[in-house]
Amino acid sequence: MVPAARHPDPRAAGTRAWPGGQPAIAVAAAIGTIVAVAEVTGRVLPRGPSALLVLVFTVAAVAPCALARDHPVAAAATTVAASGLLVAYDQPLPWAVAAAAGATAYVLARSRPWRAPVALVAAYGLIAATVPPPGRAVSTVAAALAAAAGAGLGAALRWRERAAWLTATAEDAERTLLEHVTLEERARIARELHDVVAHHISMIAVQADAARLLVPGLAPDGQQRLVEIGDTARAALTEMRRLLGVLREGGGAAAPARSPQPGLHQLAALVDEARAVSGASIRLIVRGPVAPLDPGVELTAYRIVQEALTNARRHAPGAAVDIELDYRPDALVLRVRDNGLGSGIGAAPGARAAGHGLEGMRERTAMLGGRIATGLQPDGGFAVSAVLPGAPAS
């Protein structure tokens, strides 16, 4: 069985939140810092040490972007704190600070839960709101808007990655489950065919021994050939039982009760049981001359009908079901159809098309070299149609 593919968890996306290598990020942060300092020095700065503090706050508002990829919370906290201090000194925020606010909010939203980016956007909104309208600079409002836009974009990408990850994980789980179901169904088919083939091989051994004892005047060479046929059949039966013994025992579980494998002669009992359980109208329609078929073909046909009735009862409860058997000279044509509304009452469109039981039908039909088709019908309901090759058993 092929192991399910692993998909990276978007919750560990901190290092992928900001595209590009770390040197490029550092260069961009340095250029932004230089531009912000140049913009501030072109204004009228406060006298004395306050001018130096304004320059320090300007650098602190932009430079932390270089660390946002690895330390988004610290970078965002430093940027917003320095922006608040610049406003406290009656300085409009440089345009580079608005870009830094958007970048840090984006990275924060990509790598952290929603509370952190919301807090950052609220802080920039508070900074813009504290400045009275006459002195409120456009760049200060732009910083709040950039933070909101960056946080929104980062959150949208984070949730999209999260949704894709959940979808891929669900598909992997479904694929793994289907593989397990397929293996279990193949094991069940092998156990059932073991009984059918074992019966035939046993009959070969019995008939070879009977012919050797009952045919008078048989030459010694002929008797020896019949002995060899019987011995070969018994050896084959022993090897087959040894090979399939693990499947019959179910990997250490209690062995299932031994009983004859079902065939088409038991189909009427299956239909009666389905009627009693579901209370629905179920018709069995037979066409052509009825004749016993190869046990493997009859077993496969019985299991297909059994699974189709279970499928109809599960997805279209109460719906009428028609079972058609068409005996032809070289094949058995089987069709099971219900008249459930759409894909079946209570079932979403296409739900039954992905059923695990249908995979077992395909396995059994393919084993015989037949054909099977399943799906919704244009006028409503669900149908299973199979063609099982094989002439009547002699």
mmCIF file of C-alpha atoms in Angstrom:
data_model
loop_
_atom_site.group_PDB
_atom_site.id
_atom_site.type_symbol
_atom_site.label_atom_id
_atom_site.label_comp_id
_atom_site.label_asym_id
_atom_site.label_seq_id
_atom_site.Cartn_x
_atom_site.Cartn_y
_atom_site.Cartn_z
ATOM 1 C CA MET A 1 0.000 0.000 0.000
ATOM 2 C CA VAL A 2 1.377 3.404 -0.978
ATOM 3 C CA PRO A 3 1.730 5.666 2.078
ATOM 4 C CA ALA A 4 -0.358 8.806 2.102
ATOM 5 C CA ALA A 5 1.453 11.960 1.049
ATOM 6 C CA ARG A 6 2.369 14.397 3.773
ATOM 7 C CA HIS A 7 1.264 17.982 3.469
ATOM 8 C CA PRO A 8 2.900 20.786 5.476
ATOM 9 C CA ASP A 9 0.758 22.230 8.229
ATOM 10 C CA PRO A 10 0.075 25.930 7.505
ATOM 11 C CA ARG A 11 0.302 26.597 11.240
ATOM 12 C CA ALA A 12 4.074 26.282 10.798
ATOM 13 C CA ALA A 13 4.174 28.902 8.029
ATOM 14 C CA GLY A 14 6.136 31.552 9.898
ATOM 15 C CA THR A 15 9.265 31.144 7.795
ATOM 16 C CA ARG A 16 7.233 31.168 4.564
ATOM 17 C CA ALA A 17 5.102 34.186 5.446
ATOM 18 C CA TRP A 18 7.413 36.648 3.720
ATOM 19 C CA PRO A 19 8.639 35.496 0.294
ATOM 20 C CA GLY A 20 12.256 36.000 -0.633
ATOM 21 C CA GLY A 21 15.562 35.363 1.078
ATOM 22 C CA GLN A 22 16.690 37.020 4.278
ATOM 23 C CA PRO A 23 19.395 39.184 2.549
ATOM 24 C CA ALA A 24 16.777 40.698 0.219
ATOM 25 C CA ILE A 25 14.500 41.428 3.180
ATOM 26 C CA ALA A 26 17.345 43.110 5.064
ATOM 27 C CA VAL A 27 18.221 45.249 2.037
ATOM 28 C CA ALA A 28 14.580 46.333 1.619
ATOM 29 C CA ALA A 29 14.358 47.242 5.311
ATOM 30 C CA ALA A 30 17.605 49.222 5.098
ATOM 31 C CA ILE A 31 16.405 51.176 2.041
ATOM 32 C CA GLY A 32 13.103 51.910 3.767
ATOM 33 C CA THR A 33 14.943 53.145 6.865
ATOM 34 C CA ILE A 34 17.169 55.461 4.823
ATOM 35 C CA VAL A 35 14.149 56.882 2.970
ATOM 36 C CA ALA A 36 12.285 57.460 6.256
ATOM 37 C CA VAL A 37 15.266 59.210 7.869
ATOM 38 C CA ALA A 38 15.730 61.404 4.796
ATOM 39 C CA GLU A 39 12.042 62.359 4.902
ATOM 40 C CA VAL A 40 12.215 63.259 8.608
ATOM 41 C CA THR A 41 15.411 65.290 8.331
ATOM 42 C CA GLY A 42 13.792 67.379 5.613
ATOM 43 C CA ARG A 43 11.243 68.668 8.114
ATOM 44 C CA VAL A 44 11.484 71.117 10.973
ATOM 45 C CA LEU A 45 12.635 68.988 13.910
ATOM 46 C CA PRO A 46 12.369 69.823 17.595
ATOM 47 C CA ARG A 47 15.364 71.508 19.122
ATOM 48 C CA GLY A 48 17.871 69.757 21.355
ATOM 49 C CA PRO A 49 17.823 66.044 22.251
ATOM 50 C CA SER A 50 14.266 65.672 20.980
ATOM 51 C CA ALA A 51 15.548 65.824 17.381
ATOM 52 C CA LEU A 52 17.808 62.855 18.053
ATOM 53 C CA LEU A 53 14.932 60.935 19.643
ATOM 54 C CA VAL A 54 12.752 61.557 16.575
ATOM 55 C CA LEU A 55 15.465 60.072 14.348
ATOM 56 C CA VAL A 56 15.832 57.056 16.668
ATOM 57 C CA PHE A 57 12.058 56.470 16.671
ATOM 58 C CA THR A 58 12.024 56.740 12.874
ATOM 59 C CA VAL A 59 14.680 54.077 12.546
ATOM 60 C CA ALA A 60 12.880 51.888 15.123
ATOM 61 C CA ALA A 61 9.621 52.202 13.172
ATOM 62 C CA VAL A 62 11.079 50.807 9.920
ATOM 63 C CA ALA A 63 14.240 48.780 10.607
ATOM 64 C CA PRO A 64 12.499 45.919 12.539
ATOM 65 C CA CYS A 65 10.977 44.786 9.226
ATOM 66 C CA ALA A 66 14.277 42.984 8.657
ATOM 67 C CA LEU A 67 13.410 40.689 11.592
ATOM 68 C CA ALA A 68 9.713 40.267 10.836
ATOM 69 C CA ARG A 69 10.196 36.935 9.056
ATOM 70 C CA ASP A 70 11.734 35.217 12.088
ATOM 71 C CA HIS A 71 10.331 37.374 14.905
ATOM 72 C CA PRO A 72 7.013 38.808 13.678
ATOM 73 C CA VAL A 73 5.592 39.686 17.115
ATOM 74 C CA ALA A 74 8.691 41.548 18.279
ATOM 75 C CA ALA A 75 9.027 43.370 14.949
ATOM 76 C CA ALA A 76 5.368 44.424 14.963
ATOM 77 C CA ALA A 77 5.482 45.567 18.598
ATOM 78 C CA THR A 78 8.620 47.653 18.023
ATOM 79 C CA THR A 79 7.246 49.241 14.851
ATOM 80 C CA VAL A 80 3.906 50.263 16.366
ATOM 81 C CA ALA A 81 5.533 51.525 19.585
ATOM 82 C CA ALA A 82 8.009 53.685 17.672
ATOM 83 C CA SER A 83 5.176 54.997 15.470
ATOM 84 C CA GLY A 84 3.221 56.002 18.571
ATOM 85 C CA LEU A 85 6.212 57.848 19.996
ATOM 86 C CA LEU A 86 6.708 59.747 16.732
ATOM 87 C CA VAL A 87 3.099 60.911 16.860
ATOM 88 C CA ALA A 88 3.581 61.839 20.536
ATOM 89 C CA TYR A 89 6.360 64.207 19.421
ATOM 90 C CA ASP A 90 3.946 65.825 16.944
ATOM 91 C CA GLN A 91 5.661 64.212 13.972
ATOM 92 C CA PRO A 92 3.631 62.841 11.034
ATOM 93 C CA LEU A 93 4.624 59.298 10.232
ATOM 94 C CA PRO A 94 6.972 58.927 7.258
ATOM 95 C CA TRP A 95 5.537 57.090 4.257
ATOM 96 C CA ALA A 96 8.104 54.336 4.744
ATOM 97 C CA VAL A 97 6.534 53.684 8.170
ATOM 98 C CA ALA A 98 3.177 53.077 6.459
ATOM 99 C CA ALA A 99 4.857 50.489 4.242
ATOM 100 C CA ALA A 100 6.504 48.917 7.297
ATOM 101 C CA ALA A 101 3.137 48.772 9.079
ATOM 102 C CA GLY A 102 1.544 46.916 6.169
ATOM 103 C CA ALA A 103 4.464 44.493 5.850
ATOM 104 C CA THR A 104 4.645 43.607 9.548
ATOM 105 C CA ALA A 105 0.850 43.213 9.757
ATOM 106 C CA TYR A 106 0.923 40.883 6.748
ATOM 107 C CA VAL A 107 3.644 38.669 8.219
ATOM 108 C CA LEU A 108 1.960 38.670 11.618
ATOM 109 C CA ALA A 109 -1.371 37.574 10.135
ATOM 110 C CA ARG A 110 0.286 34.812 8.108
ATOM 111 C CA SER A 111 2.155 33.317 11.055
ATOM 112 C CA ARG A 112 0.081 34.053 14.183
ATOM 113 C CA PRO A 113 -3.552 33.652 15.311
ATOM 114 C CA TRP A 114 -6.016 36.425 14.511
ATOM 115 C CA ARG A 115 -5.697 38.202 17.880
ATOM 116 C CA ALA A 116 -2.147 39.455 17.177
ATOM 117 C CA PRO A 117 -2.844 41.141 13.797
ATOM 118 C CA VAL A 118 -6.133 42.560 15.105
ATOM 119 C CA ALA A 119 -4.282 44.101 18.042
ATOM 120 C CA LEU A 120 -1.698 45.618 15.667
ATOM 121 C CA VAL A 121 -4.367 47.122 13.400
ATOM 122 C CA ALA A 122 -6.218 48.494 16.435
ATOM 123 C CA ALA A 123 -2.994 50.095 17.712
ATOM 124 C CA TYR A 124 -2.377 51.885 14.410
ATOM 125 C CA GLY A 125 -6.009 52.946 14.309
ATOM 126 C CA LEU A 126 -5.664 54.397 17.801
ATOM 127 C CA ILE A 127 -2.502 56.259 16.779
ATOM 128 C CA ALA A 128 -4.289 57.824 13.819
ATOM 129 C CA ALA A 129 -7.318 58.711 15.945
ATOM 130 C CA THR A 130 -5.313 60.469 18.679
ATOM 131 C CA VAL A 131 -3.979 63.103 16.311
ATOM 132 C CA PRO A 132 -6.395 66.066 16.073
ATOM 133 C CA PRO A 133 -7.763 66.650 12.540
ATOM 134 C CA PRO A 134 -5.857 69.897 11.905
ATOM 135 C CA GLY A 135 -2.504 68.189 12.443
ATOM 136 C CA ARG A 136 -3.418 64.688 11.230
ATOM 137 C CA ALA A 137 -1.082 63.758 8.375
ATOM 138 C CA VAL A 138 -2.267 61.634 5.463
ATOM 139 C CA SER A 139 0.668 59.289 6.041
ATOM 140 C CA THR A 140 -0.510 58.563 9.585
ATOM 141 C CA VAL A 141 -3.934 57.499 8.333
ATOM 142 C CA ALA A 142 -2.206 55.580 5.528
ATOM 143 C CA ALA A 143 -0.224 53.602 8.107
ATOM 144 C CA ALA A 144 -3.462 52.454 9.776
ATOM 145 C CA LEU A 145 -5.003 51.535 6.411
ATOM 146 C CA ALA A 146 -1.842 49.717 5.308
ATOM 147 C CA ALA A 147 -1.809 47.719 8.534
ATOM 148 C CA ALA A 148 -5.450 46.739 8.005
ATOM 149 C CA ALA A 149 -4.820 45.782 4.374
ATOM 150 C CA GLY A 150 -1.705 43.775 5.220
ATOM 151 C CA ALA A 151 -3.462 41.944 8.041
ATOM 152 C CA GLY A 152 -6.454 41.173 5.830
ATOM 153 C CA LEU A 153 -4.292 39.837 3.000
ATOM 154 C CA GLY A 154 -2.172 37.752 5.362
ATOM 155 C CA ALA A 155 -5.226 36.305 7.121
ATOM 156 C CA ALA A 156 -6.873 35.435 3.791
ATOM 157 C CA LEU A 157 -3.779 33.614 2.563
ATOM 158 C CA ARG A 158 -3.403 31.849 5.902
ATOM 159 C CA TRP A 159 -6.992 30.599 5.826
ATOM 160 C CA ARG A 160 -6.665 29.565 2.181
ATOM 161 C CA GLU A 161 -3.572 27.507 3.006
ATOM 162 C CA ARG A 162 -5.352 26.077 6.022
ATOM 163 C CA ALA A 163 -8.359 25.072 3.909
ATOM 164 C CA ALA A 164 -6.088 23.486 1.280
ATOM 165 C CA TRP A 165 -4.227 21.591 4.003
ATOM 166 C CA LEU A 166 -7.461 20.298 5.535
ATOM 167 C CA THR A 167 -8.728 19.241 2.112
ATOM 168 C CA ALA A 168 -5.493 17.423 1.290
ATOM 169 C CA THR A 169 -5.484 15.732 4.702
ATOM 170 C CA ALA A 170 -9.082 14.595 4.246
ATOM 171 C CA GLU A 171 -8.267 13.242 0.773
ATOM 172 C CA ASP A 172 -5.274 11.340 2.171
ATOM 173 C CA ALA A 173 -7.445 9.854 4.914
ATOM 174 C CA GLU A 174 -10.123 8.872 2.389
ATOM 175 C CA ARG A 175 -7.507 7.346 0.107
ATOM 176 C CA THR A 176 -5.989 5.346 2.962
ATOM 177 C CA LEU A 177 -9.420 4.155 4.074
ATOM 178 C CA LEU A 178 -10.278 3.112 0.516
ATOM 179 C CA GLU A 179 -7.019 1.163 0.261
ATOM 180 C CA HIS A 180 -7.798 -0.674 3.507
ATOM 181 C CA VAL A 181 -11.352 -1.405 2.356
ATOM 182 C CA THR A 182 -10.042 -2.668 -0.989
ATOM 183 C CA LEU A 183 -7.545 -4.978 0.702
ATOM 184 C CA GLU A 184 -10.233 -6.315 3.037
ATOM 185 C CA GLU A 185 -12.583 -6.898 0.114
ATOM 186 C CA ARG A 186 -9.861 -8.710 -1.835
ATOM 187 C CA ALA A 187 -9.197 -10.894 1.205
ATOM 188 C CA ARG A 188 -12.910 -11.690 1.425
ATOM 189 C CA ILE A 189 -13.032 -12.534 -2.285
ATOM 190 C CA ALA A 190 -10.012 -14.799 -1.872
ATOM 191 C CA ARG A 191 -11.625 -16.620 1.048
ATOM 192 C CA GLU A 192 -14.838 -17.166 -0.879
ATOM 193 C CA LEU A 193 -13.078 -18.327 -4.033
ATOM 194 C CA HIS A 194 -10.961 -20.626 -1.907
ATOM 195 C CA ASP A 195 -14.135 -22.505 -1.007
ATOM 196 C CA VAL A 196 -15.299 -22.636 -4.632
ATOM 197 C CA VAL A 197 -11.953 -23.782 -6.046
ATOM 198 C CA ALA A 198 -11.368 -26.198 -3.167
ATOM 199 C CA HIS A 199 -14.648 -27.915 -3.998
ATOM 200 C CA HIS A 200 -13.629 -28.409 -7.632
ATOM 201 C CA ILE A 201 -10.165 -29.707 -6.748
ATOM 202 C CA SER A 202 -11.649 -32.080 -4.201
ATOM 203 C CA MET A 203 -14.016 -33.411 -6.859
ATOM 204 C CA ILE A 204 -11.046 -34.024 -9.171
ATOM 205 C CA ALA A 205 -9.323 -36.098 -6.507
ATOM 206 C CA VAL A 206 -12.493 -38.032 -5.670
ATOM 207 C CA GLN A 207 -13.353 -38.764 -9.300
ATOM 208 C CA ALA A 208 -9.798 -39.861 -10.069
ATOM 209 C CA ASP A 209 -9.856 -42.345 -7.189
ATOM 210 C CA ALA A 210 -13.357 -43.535 -8.131
ATOM 211 C CA ALA A 211 -12.360 -44.063 -11.760
ATOM 212 C CA ARG A 212 -9.324 -46.111 -10.704
ATOM 213 C CA LEU A 213 -11.462 -48.356 -8.498
ATOM 214 C CA LEU A 214 -14.631 -48.639 -10.572
ATOM 215 C CA VAL A 215 -13.363 -48.994 -14.136
ATOM 216 C CA PRO A 216 -12.740 -52.710 -14.757
ATOM 217 C CA GLY A 217 -9.756 -53.891 -16.732
ATOM 218 C CA LEU A 218 -7.911 -50.588 -16.475
ATOM 219 C CA ALA A 219 -4.299 -50.919 -17.560
ATOM 220 C CA PRO A 220 -1.653 -50.471 -14.857
ATOM 221 C CA ASP A 221 -0.341 -47.398 -16.657
ATOM 222 C CA GLY A 222 -3.809 -45.862 -16.626
ATOM 223 C CA GLN A 223 -4.243 -46.674 -12.941
ATOM 224 C CA GLN A 224 -0.909 -45.009 -12.212
ATOM 225 C CA ARG A 225 -2.007 -41.890 -14.096
ATOM 226 C CA LEU A 226 -5.219 -41.704 -12.084
ATOM 227 C CA VAL A 227 -3.254 -42.105 -8.851
ATOM 228 C CA GLU A 228 -0.987 -39.252 -9.904
ATOM 229 C CA ILE A 229 -4.012 -37.087 -10.781
ATOM 230 C CA GLY A 230 -5.535 -37.707 -7.356
ATOM 231 C CA ASP A 231 -2.237 -37.066 -5.554
ATOM 232 C CA THR A 232 -1.649 -33.868 -7.541
ATOM 233 C CA ALA A 233 -5.153 -32.603 -6.775
ATOM 234 C CA ARG A 234 -4.749 -33.290 -3.052
ATOM 235 C CA ALA A 235 -1.321 -31.612 -3.015
ATOM 236 C CA ALA A 236 -2.729 -28.575 -4.801
ATOM 237 C CA LEU A 237 -5.580 -28.440 -2.299
ATOM 238 C CA THR A 238 -3.143 -28.590 0.613
ATOM 239 C CA GLU A 239 -0.934 -25.838 -0.833
ATOM 240 C CA MET A 240 -3.909 -23.628 -1.561
ATOM 241 C CA ARG A 241 -5.248 -24.019 1.963
ATOM 242 C CA ARG A 242 -1.815 -23.245 3.351
ATOM 243 C CA LEU A 243 -1.503 -20.162 1.147
ATOM 244 C CA LEU A 244 -4.968 -18.784 1.954
ATOM 245 C CA GLY A 245 -5.086 -19.946 5.553
ATOM 246 C CA VAL A 246 -4.040 -16.529 6.852
ATOM 247 C CA LEU A 247 -6.866 -14.870 4.936
ATOM 248 C CA ARG A 248 -9.440 -17.327 6.274
ATOM 249 C CA GLU A 249 -8.244 -16.875 9.849
ATOM 250 C CA GLY A 250 -8.395 -13.088 9.479
ATOM 251 C CA GLY A 251 -4.915 -12.397 10.827
ATOM 252 C CA GLY A 252 -5.385 -14.242 14.108
ATOM 253 C CA ALA A 253 -9.096 -13.565 14.625
ATOM 254 C CA ALA A 254 -11.595 -16.344 15.123
ATOM 255 C CA ALA A 255 -12.227 -18.276 11.915
ATOM 256 C CA PRO A 256 -15.594 -17.528 10.304
ATOM 257 C CA ALA A 257 -18.247 -20.188 10.382
ATOM 258 C CA ARG A 258 -17.952 -22.541 7.440
ATOM 259 C CA SER A 259 -21.000 -22.594 5.187
ATOM 260 C CA PRO A 260 -21.644 -23.120 1.468
ATOM 261 C CA GLN A 261 -20.949 -20.040 -0.616
ATOM 262 C CA PRO A 262 -24.171 -18.387 -1.862
ATOM 263 C CA GLY A 263 -25.299 -18.439 -5.459
ATOM 264 C CA LEU A 264 -28.164 -17.276 -7.615
ATOM 265 C CA HIS A 265 -30.430 -20.028 -6.268
ATOM 266 C CA GLN A 266 -30.400 -18.114 -2.957
ATOM 267 C CA LEU A 267 -31.276 -14.786 -4.563
ATOM 268 C CA ALA A 268 -34.993 -15.115 -3.797
ATOM 269 C CA ALA A 269 -34.226 -15.530 -0.086
ATOM 270 C CA LEU A 270 -31.988 -12.446 -0.216
ATOM 271 C CA VAL A 271 -34.779 -10.408 -1.829
ATOM 272 C CA ASP A 272 -37.307 -11.584 0.778
ATOM 273 C CA GLU A 273 -34.919 -10.613 3.571
ATOM 274 C CA ALA A 274 -34.335 -7.173 2.013
ATOM 275 C CA ARG A 275 -38.097 -6.599 1.741
ATOM 276 C CA ALA A 276 -38.580 -7.506 5.395
ATOM 277 C CA VAL A 277 -35.784 -5.191 6.549
ATOM 278 C CA SER A 278 -36.531 -2.147 4.387
ATOM 279 C CA GLY A 279 -40.266 -2.487 3.804
ATOM 280 C CA ALA A 280 -39.656 -1.334 0.229
ATOM 281 C CA SER A 281 -40.963 -2.810 -2.993
ATOM 282 C CA ILE A 282 -38.290 -5.076 -4.509
ATOM 283 C CA ARG A 283 -38.890 -6.973 -7.759
ATOM 284 C CA LEU A 284 -36.794 -9.810 -9.148
ATOM 285 C CA ILE A 285 -37.082 -10.003 -12.946
ATOM 286 C CA VAL A 286 -35.540 -12.982 -14.768
ATOM 287 C CA ARG A 287 -35.117 -13.207 -18.530
ATOM 288 C CA GLY A 288 -33.827 -16.056 -20.657
ATOM 289 C CA PRO A 289 -33.511 -19.756 -19.878
ATOM 290 C CA VAL A 290 -32.336 -20.180 -16.288
ATOM 291 C CA ALA A 291 -29.323 -22.469 -16.036
ATOM 292 C CA PRO A 292 -26.681 -23.066 -13.389
ATOM 293 C CA LEU A 293 -23.543 -21.036 -14.001
ATOM 294 C CA ASP A 294 -19.970 -21.391 -12.838
ATOM 295 C CA PRO A 295 -19.897 -21.070 -9.011
ATOM 296 C CA GLY A 296 -17.547 -18.082 -9.228
ATOM 297 C CA VAL A 297 -19.943 -16.225 -11.540
ATOM 298 C CA GLU A 298 -22.948 -17.013 -9.330
ATOM 299 C CA LEU A 299 -21.089 -15.926 -6.208
ATOM 300 C CA THR A 300 -20.049 -12.632 -7.819
ATOM 301 C CA ALA A 301 -23.592 -11.943 -9.059
ATOM 302 C CA TYR A 302 -25.027 -12.666 -5.606
ATOM 303 C CA ARG A 303 -22.555 -10.317 -3.895
ATOM 304 C CA ILE A 304 -23.240 -7.529 -6.402
ATOM 305 C CA VAL A 305 -26.987 -7.769 -5.783
ATOM 306 C CA GLN A 306 -26.407 -7.935 -2.026
ATOM 307 C CA GLU A 307 -24.231 -4.817 -2.030
ATOM 308 C CA ALA A 308 -26.592 -2.950 -4.384
ATOM 309 C CA LEU A 309 -29.556 -3.646 -2.063
ATOM 310 C CA THR A 310 -27.534 -2.458 0.927
ATOM 311 C CA ASN A 311 -26.544 0.657 -1.010
ATOM 312 C CA ALA A 312 -30.173 1.413 -1.892
ATOM 313 C CA ARG A 313 -31.344 0.852 1.684
ATOM 314 C CA ARG A 314 -28.652 3.200 3.025
ATOM 315 C CA HIS A 315 -28.922 6.046 0.513
ATOM 316 C CA ALA A 316 -32.515 5.772 -0.732
ATOM 317 C CA PRO A 317 -34.559 4.291 2.125
ATOM 318 C CA GLY A 318 -38.049 3.270 1.046
ATOM 319 C CA ALA A 319 -37.256 3.476 -2.670
ATOM 320 C CA ALA A 320 -38.463 0.679 -4.946
ATOM 321 C CA VAL A 321 -35.737 -1.561 -6.373
ATOM 322 C CA ASP A 322 -35.746 -3.672 -9.544
ATOM 323 C CA ILE A 323 -33.305 -6.580 -9.926
ATOM 324 C CA GLU A 324 -32.975 -7.883 -13.473
ATOM 325 C CA LEU A 325 -31.177 -11.101 -14.435
ATOM 326 C CA ASP A 326 -30.757 -11.745 -18.151
ATOM 327 C CA TYR A 327 -29.391 -15.214 -18.926
ATOM 328 C CA ARG A 328 -27.634 -15.153 -22.278
ATOM 329 C CA PRO A 329 -25.737 -17.933 -24.082
ATOM 330 C CA ASP A 330 -22.321 -16.482 -23.215
ATOM 331 C CA ALA A 331 -22.945 -14.097 -20.314
ATOM 332 C CA LEU A 332 -25.135 -13.089 -17.409
ATOM 333 C CA VAL A 333 -26.363 -9.479 -17.581
ATOM 334 C CA LEU A 334 -27.259 -8.088 -14.174
ATOM 335 C CA ARG A 335 -28.938 -4.764 -13.393
ATOM 336 C CA VAL A 336 -30.075 -3.352 -10.048
ATOM 337 C CA ARG A 337 -31.852 0.006 -10.009
ATOM 338 C CA ASP A 338 -33.710 2.041 -7.406
ATOM 339 C CA ASN A 339 -36.035 4.991 -7.989
ATOM 340 C CA GLY A 340 -34.672 7.220 -5.241
ATOM 341 C CA LEU A 341 -34.976 10.959 -5.786
ATOM 342 C CA GLY A 342 -31.797 12.333 -7.339
ATOM 343 C CA SER A 343 -28.877 10.465 -5.763
ATOM 344 C CA GLY A 344 -31.080 8.893 -3.154
ATOM 345 C CA ILE A 345 -33.115 10.336 -0.314
ATOM 346 C CA GLY A 346 -30.795 11.998 2.143
ATOM 347 C CA ALA A 347 -27.709 11.607 -0.027
ATOM 348 C CA ALA A 348 -25.711 14.390 -1.622
ATOM 349 C CA PRO A 349 -25.206 14.265 -5.404
ATOM 350 C CA GLY A 350 -22.392 11.890 -6.251
ATOM 351 C CA ALA A 351 -22.235 10.506 -2.720
ATOM 352 C CA ARG A 352 -22.898 6.939 -3.732
ATOM 353 C CA ALA A 353 -20.467 7.132 -6.627
ATOM 354 C CA ALA A 354 -17.595 7.148 -4.115
ATOM 355 C CA GLY A 355 -18.950 4.325 -1.951
ATOM 356 C CA HIS A 356 -16.501 1.708 -0.731
ATOM 357 C CA GLY A 357 -18.956 -1.112 -1.521
ATOM 358 C CA LEU A 358 -18.822 -0.192 -5.203
ATOM 359 C CA GLU A 359 -15.080 -0.801 -5.172
ATOM 360 C CA GLY A 360 -15.748 -4.382 -4.078
ATOM 361 C CA MET A 361 -18.181 -4.828 -6.973
ATOM 362 C CA ARG A 362 -15.511 -3.635 -9.406
ATOM 363 C CA GLU A 363 -12.904 -5.968 -7.898
ATOM 364 C CA ARG A 364 -15.178 -8.989 -8.247
ATOM 365 C CA THR A 365 -16.257 -8.127 -11.796
ATOM 366 C CA ALA A 366 -12.693 -7.456 -12.940
ATOM 367 C CA MET A 367 -11.611 -10.809 -11.509
ATOM 368 C CA LEU A 368 -14.004 -12.558 -13.909
ATOM 369 C CA GLY A 369 -13.081 -10.323 -16.848
ATOM 370 C CA GLY A 370 -16.520 -8.696 -16.876
ATOM 371 C CA ARG A 371 -17.767 -5.125 -17.063
ATOM 372 C CA ILE A 372 -19.652 -3.020 -14.528
ATOM 373 C CA ALA A 373 -21.113 0.484 -14.576
ATOM 374 C CA THR A 374 -22.576 2.401 -11.651
ATOM 375 C CA GLY A 375 -24.051 5.858 -11.368
ATOM 376 C CA LEU A 376 -27.035 8.156 -11.163
ATOM 377 C CA GLN A 377 -29.718 7.876 -13.816
ATOM 378 C CA PRO A 378 -31.010 10.847 -15.865
ATOM 379 C CA ASP A 379 -34.566 10.274 -14.661
ATOM 380 C CA GLY A 380 -33.561 9.756 -11.035
ATOM 381 C CA GLY A 381 -32.346 6.844 -8.995
ATOM 382 C CA PHE A 382 -29.123 4.882 -8.968
ATOM 383 C CA ALA A 383 -28.259 1.862 -11.096
ATOM 384 C CA VAL A 384 -25.659 -0.900 -11.064
ATOM 385 C CA SER A 385 -25.192 -2.774 -14.359
ATOM 386 C CA ALA A 386 -22.800 -5.685 -14.783
ATOM 387 C CA VAL A 387 -21.972 -8.165 -17.521
ATOM 388 C CA LEU A 388 -20.420 -11.367 -16.179
ATOM 389 C CA PRO A 389 -19.019 -13.635 -18.910
ATOM 390 C CA GLY A 390 -19.558 -17.355 -18.693
ATOM 391 C CA ALA A 391 -21.603 -20.099 -20.323
ATOM 392 C CA PRO A 392 -23.926 -22.304 -18.274
ATOM 393 C CA ALA A 393 -22.063 -24.885 -16.223
ATOM 394 C CA SER A 394 -22.167 -28.384 -17.647
#
